[in-house]
JSON list of C-alpha atoms in Angstrom, two decimals:
[
{"chain": "A", "resi": 627, "resn": "UNK", "atom": "CA", "xyz": [41.88, 0.02, -9.10]},
{"chain": "A", "resi": 628, "resn": "UNK", "atom": "CA", "xyz": [44.62, 1.92, -10.94]},
{"chain": "A", "resi": 629, "resn": "UNK", "atom": "CA", "xyz": [44.98, 2.15, -14.69]},
{"chain": "A", "resi": 630, "resn": "UNK", "atom": "CA", "xyz": [46.48, -0.86, -16.40]},
{"chain": "A", "resi": 631, "resn": "UNK", "atom": "CA", "xyz": [50.15, -0.56, -17.36]},
{"chain": "A", "resi": 632, "resn": "UNK", "atom": "CA", "xyz": [50.71, 2.21, -19.90]},
{"chain": "A", "resi": 633, "resn": "UNK", "atom": "CA", "xyz": [53.73, 4.30, -20.91]},
{"chain": "A", "resi": 634, "resn": "UNK", "atom": "CA", "xyz": [54.51, 7.58, -19.22]},
{"chain": "A", "resi": 635, "resn": "UNK", "atom": "CA", "xyz": [54.04, 10.67, -21.39]},
{"chain": "A", "resi": 636, "resn": "UNK", "atom": "CA", "xyz": [57.80, 11.03, -21.99]},
{"chain": "A", "resi": 637, "resn": "UNK", "atom": "CA", "xyz": [58.00, 7.41, -23.18]},
{"chain": "A", "resi": 638, "resn": "UNK", "atom": "CA", "xyz": [55.41, 7.69, -25.97]},
{"chain": "A", "resi": 639, "resn": "UNK", "atom": "CA", "xyz": [57.20, 7.39, -29.31]},
{"chain": "A", "resi": 640, "resn": "UNK", "atom": "CA", "xyz": [55.90, 8.62, -32.68]},
{"chain": "A", "resi": 641, "resn": "UNK", "atom": "CA", "xyz": [56.87, 5.38, -34.43]},
{"chain": "A", "resi": 642, "resn": "UNK", "atom": "CA", "xyz": [54.87, 3.28, -31.97]},
{"chain": "A", "resi": 643, "resn": "UNK", "atom": "CA", "xyz": [51.83, 5.55, -32.35]},
{"chain": "A", "resi": 644, "resn": "UNK", "atom": "CA", "xyz": [51.96, 5.42, -36.14]},
{"chain": "A", "resi": 645, "resn": "UNK", "atom": "CA", "xyz": [52.48, 1.65, -36.12]},
{"chain": "A", "resi": 646, "resn": "UNK", "atom": "CA", "xyz": [49.50, 1.14, -33.80]},
{"chain": "A", "resi": 647, "resn": "UNK", "atom": "CA", "xyz": [47.27, 3.33, -35.96]},
{"chain": "A", "resi": 648, "resn": "UNK", "atom": "CA", "xyz": [48.33, 1.61, -39.18]},
{"chain": "A", "resi": 649, "resn": "UNK", "atom": "CA", "xyz": [46.08, -1.40, -38.52]},
{"chain": "A", "resi": 650, "resn": "UNK", "atom": "CA", "xyz": [42.44, -1.07, -39.70]},
{"chain": "A", "resi": 651, "resn": "UNK", "atom": "CA", "xyz": [41.00, -2.83, -36.64]},
{"chain": "A", "resi": 652, "resn": "UNK", "atom": "CA", "xyz": [42.92, -0.66, -34.20]},
{"chain": "A", "resi": 653, "resn": "UNK", "atom": "CA", "xyz": [41.99, 2.43, -36.18]},
{"chain": "A", "resi": 654, "resn": "UNK", "atom": "CA", "xyz": [38.32, 1.38, -36.02]},
{"chain": "A", "resi": 655, "resn": "UNK", "atom": "CA", "xyz": [38.62, 1.06, -32.23]},
{"chain": "A", "resi": 656, "resn": "UNK", "atom": "CA", "xyz": [40.16, 4.54, -31.94]},
{"chain": "A", "resi": 657, "resn": "UNK", "atom": "CA", "xyz": [37.44, 6.03, -34.17]},
{"chain": "A", "resi": 658, "resn": "UNK", "atom": "CA", "xyz": [34.74, 4.50, -31.94]},
{"chain": "A", "resi": 659, "resn": "UNK", "atom": "CA", "xyz": [36.32, 5.81, -28.76]},
{"chain": "A", "resi": 660, "resn": "UNK", "atom": "CA", "xyz": [36.85, 9.24, -30.30]},
{"chain": "A", "resi": 661, "resn": "UNK", "atom": "CA", "xyz": [33.20, 9.32, -31.38]},
{"chain": "A", "resi": 662, "resn": "UNK", "atom": "CA", "xyz": [31.54, 7.84, -28.30]},
{"chain": "A", "resi": 663, "resn": "UNK", "atom": "CA", "xyz": [34.00, 8.49, -25.49]},
{"chain": "A", "resi": 664, "resn": "UNK", "atom": "CA", "xyz": [35.19, 5.86, -23.04]},
{"chain": "A", "resi": 665, "resn": "UNK", "atom": "CA", "xyz": [33.95, 2.39, -23.99]},
{"chain": "A", "resi": 666, "resn": "UNK", "atom": "CA", "xyz": [33.76, -0.95, -22.27]},
{"chain": "A", "resi": 667, "resn": "UNK", "atom": "CA", "xyz": [36.07, -3.34, -24.13]},
{"chain": "A", "resi": 668, "resn": "UNK", "atom": "CA", "xyz": [33.20, -5.75, -24.69]},
{"chain": "A", "resi": 669, "resn": "UNK", "atom": "CA", "xyz": [31.10, -3.02, -26.32]},
{"chain": "A", "resi": 670, "resn": "UNK", "atom": "CA", "xyz": [33.56, -2.26, -29.11]},
{"chain": "A", "resi": 671, "resn": "UNK", "atom": "CA", "xyz": [32.04, -3.07, -32.50]},
{"chain": "A", "resi": 672, "resn": "UNK", "atom": "CA", "xyz": [34.80, -4.93, -34.32]},
{"chain": "A", "resi": 673, "resn": "UNK", "atom": "CA", "xyz": [34.58, -8.25, -36.10]},
{"chain": "A", "resi": 674, "resn": "UNK", "atom": "CA", "xyz": [37.47, -10.08, -34.50]},
{"chain": "A", "resi": 675, "resn": "UNK", "atom": "CA", "xyz": [37.74, -12.74, -31.82]},
{"chain": "A", "resi": 676, "resn": "UNK", "atom": "CA", "xyz": [37.98, -11.57, -28.21]},
{"chain": "A", "resi": 677, "resn": "UNK", "atom": "CA", "xyz": [41.59, -12.71, -27.99]},
{"chain": "A", "resi": 678, "resn": "UNK", "atom": "CA", "xyz": [42.47, -10.78, -31.14]},
{"chain": "A", "resi": 679, "resn": "UNK", "atom": "CA", "xyz": [40.73, -7.67, -29.82]},
{"chain": "A", "resi": 680, "resn": "UNK", "atom": "CA", "xyz": [42.70, -8.01, -26.59]},
{"chain": "A", "resi": 681, "resn": "UNK", "atom": "CA", "xyz": [45.94, -7.98, -28.58]},
{"chain": "A", "resi": 682, "resn": "UNK", "atom": "CA", "xyz": [44.85, -4.92, -30.56]},
{"chain": "A", "resi": 683, "resn": "UNK", "atom": "CA", "xyz": [43.92, -3.11, -27.32]},
{"chain": "A", "resi": 684, "resn": "UNK", "atom": "CA", "xyz": [47.32, -4.04, -25.86]},
{"chain": "A", "resi": 685, "resn": "UNK", "atom": "CA", "xyz": [49.12, -2.53, -28.86]},
{"chain": "A", "resi": 686, "resn": "UNK", "atom": "CA", "xyz": [47.09, 0.69, -28.55]},
{"chain": "A", "resi": 687, "resn": "UNK", "atom": "CA", "xyz": [47.74, 0.89, -24.81]},
{"chain": "A", "resi": 688, "resn": "UNK", "atom": "CA", "xyz": [51.46, 0.16, -25.07]},
{"chain": "A", "resi": 689, "resn": "UNK", "atom": "CA", "xyz": [51.82, 2.78, -27.83]},
{"chain": "A", "resi": 690, "resn": "UNK", "atom": "CA", "xyz": [50.28, 5.36, -25.48]},
{"chain": "A", "resi": 691, "resn": "UNK", "atom": "CA", "xyz": [47.15, 5.93, -27.55]},
{"chain": "A", "resi": 692, "resn": "UNK", "atom": "CA", "xyz": [44.63, 4.54, -25.09]},
{"chain": "A", "resi": 693, "resn": "UNK", "atom": "CA", "xyz": [44.21, 4.28, -21.37]},
{"chain": "A", "resi": 694, "resn": "UNK", "atom": "CA", "xyz": [42.59, 1.17, -19.90]},
{"chain": "A", "resi": 695, "resn": "UNK", "atom": "CA", "xyz": [40.92, 1.26, -16.52]},
{"chain": "A", "resi": 696, "resn": "UNK", "atom": "CA", "xyz": [39.64, -1.71, -14.61]},
{"chain": "A", "resi": 697, "resn": "UNK", "atom": "CA", "xyz": [36.25, -1.51, -12.92]},
{"chain": "A", "resi": 698, "resn": "UNK", "atom": "CA", "xyz": [35.35, -4.82, -11.33]},
{"chain": "A", "resi": 699, "resn": "UNK", "atom": "CA", "xyz": [35.59, -7.45, -14.03]},
{"chain": "A", "resi": 700, "resn": "UNK", "atom": "CA", "xyz": [35.20, -4.92, -16.85]},
{"chain": "A", "resi": 701, "resn": "UNK", "atom": "CA", "xyz": [37.86, -2.95, -18.68]},
{"chain": "A", "resi": 702, "resn": "UNK", "atom": "CA", "xyz": [37.11, 0.54, -19.95]},
{"chain": "A", "resi": 703, "resn": "UNK", "atom": "CA", "xyz": [39.15, 2.12, -22.73]},
{"chain": "A", "resi": 704, "resn": "UNK", "atom": "CA", "xyz": [39.59, 5.83, -23.41]},
{"chain": "A", "resi": 705, "resn": "UNK", "atom": "CA", "xyz": [41.88, 7.88, -25.63]},
{"chain": "A", "resi": 706, "resn": "UNK", "atom": "CA", "xyz": [44.87, 9.68, -24.22]},
{"chain": "A", "resi": 707, "resn": "UNK", "atom": "CA", "xyz": [43.84, 12.61, -26.39]},
{"chain": "A", "resi": 708, "resn": "UNK", "atom": "CA", "xyz": [45.43, 15.34, -24.26]},
{"chain": "A", "resi": 709, "resn": "UNK", "atom": "CA", "xyz": [48.74, 13.47, -24.07]},
{"chain": "A", "resi": 710, "resn": "UNK", "atom": "CA", "xyz": [48.85, 12.79, -27.81]},
{"chain": "A", "resi": 711, "resn": "UNK", "atom": "CA", "xyz": [47.90, 16.37, -28.67]},
{"chain": "A", "resi": 712, "resn": "UNK", "atom": "CA", "xyz": [50.62, 17.64, -26.35]},
{"chain": "A", "resi": 713, "resn": "UNK", "atom": "CA", "xyz": [53.29, 15.45, -27.92]},
{"chain": "A", "resi": 714, "resn": "UNK", "atom": "CA", "xyz": [52.13, 15.45, -31.55]},
{"chain": "A", "resi": 715, "resn": "UNK", "atom": "CA", "xyz": [49.80, 18.43, -32.11]},
{"chain": "A", "resi": 716, "resn": "UNK", "atom": "CA", "xyz": [47.17, 17.71, -34.76]},
{"chain": "A", "resi": 717, "resn": "UNK", "atom": "CA", "xyz": [48.45, 14.21, -35.60]},
{"chain": "A", "resi": 718, "resn": "UNK", "atom": "CA", "xyz": [45.45, 12.31, -34.26]},
{"chain": "A", "resi": 719, "resn": "UNK", "atom": "CA", "xyz": [43.03, 14.74, -35.92]},
{"chain": "A", "resi": 720, "resn": "UNK", "atom": "CA", "xyz": [44.66, 14.27, -39.32]},
{"chain": "A", "resi": 721, "resn": "UNK", "atom": "CA", "xyz": [44.75, 10.47, -39.05]},
{"chain": "A", "resi": 722, "resn": "UNK", "atom": "CA", "xyz": [41.17, 10.16, -37.82]},
{"chain": "A", "resi": 723, "resn": "UNK", "atom": "CA", "xyz": [39.87, 12.54, -40.51]},
{"chain": "A", "resi": 724, "resn": "UNK", "atom": "CA", "xyz": [41.65, 10.54, -43.20]},
{"chain": "A", "resi": 725, "resn": "UNK", "atom": "CA", "xyz": [40.36, 7.24, -41.76]},
{"chain": "A", "resi": 726, "resn": "UNK", "atom": "CA", "xyz": [36.81, 8.55, -41.55]},
{"chain": "A", "resi": 727, "resn": "UNK", "atom": "CA", "xyz": [36.90, 9.51, -45.24]},
{"chain": "A", "resi": 728, "resn": "UNK", "atom": "CA", "xyz": [37.99, 5.99, -46.16]},
{"chain": "A", "resi": 729, "resn": "UNK", "atom": "CA", "xyz": [35.11, 4.41, -44.26]},
{"chain": "A", "resi": 730, "resn": "UNK", "atom": "CA", "xyz": [32.55, 2.72, -46.51]},
{"chain": "A", "resi": 731, "resn": "UNK", "atom": "CA", "xyz": [29.36, 4.65, -47.06]},
{"chain": "A", "resi": 732, "resn": "UNK", "atom": "CA", "xyz": [26.27, 2.78, -45.80]}
]
């Protein structure tokens, strides 16, 4: 099955990327995917309802940050790291480093 609807590389806009990454839940999702690689949507460790998580994943996908692939009844999410680095070199690295520093120490 093909990837779920996502913008073409030329259609990814900086404002949409920054908006998507401005939410703590979406940023937590991106940090998990960056750390662990492609993840099943149901395996993401965020404390929100499934419907809320679906909306956050939609925002990330529509901004061009993530790619969602269907495999049977599961959805797998990965970062569009190469695309983002091509369009906005270093941006994702800076944002993720800053977010990781703000994470609470356990």
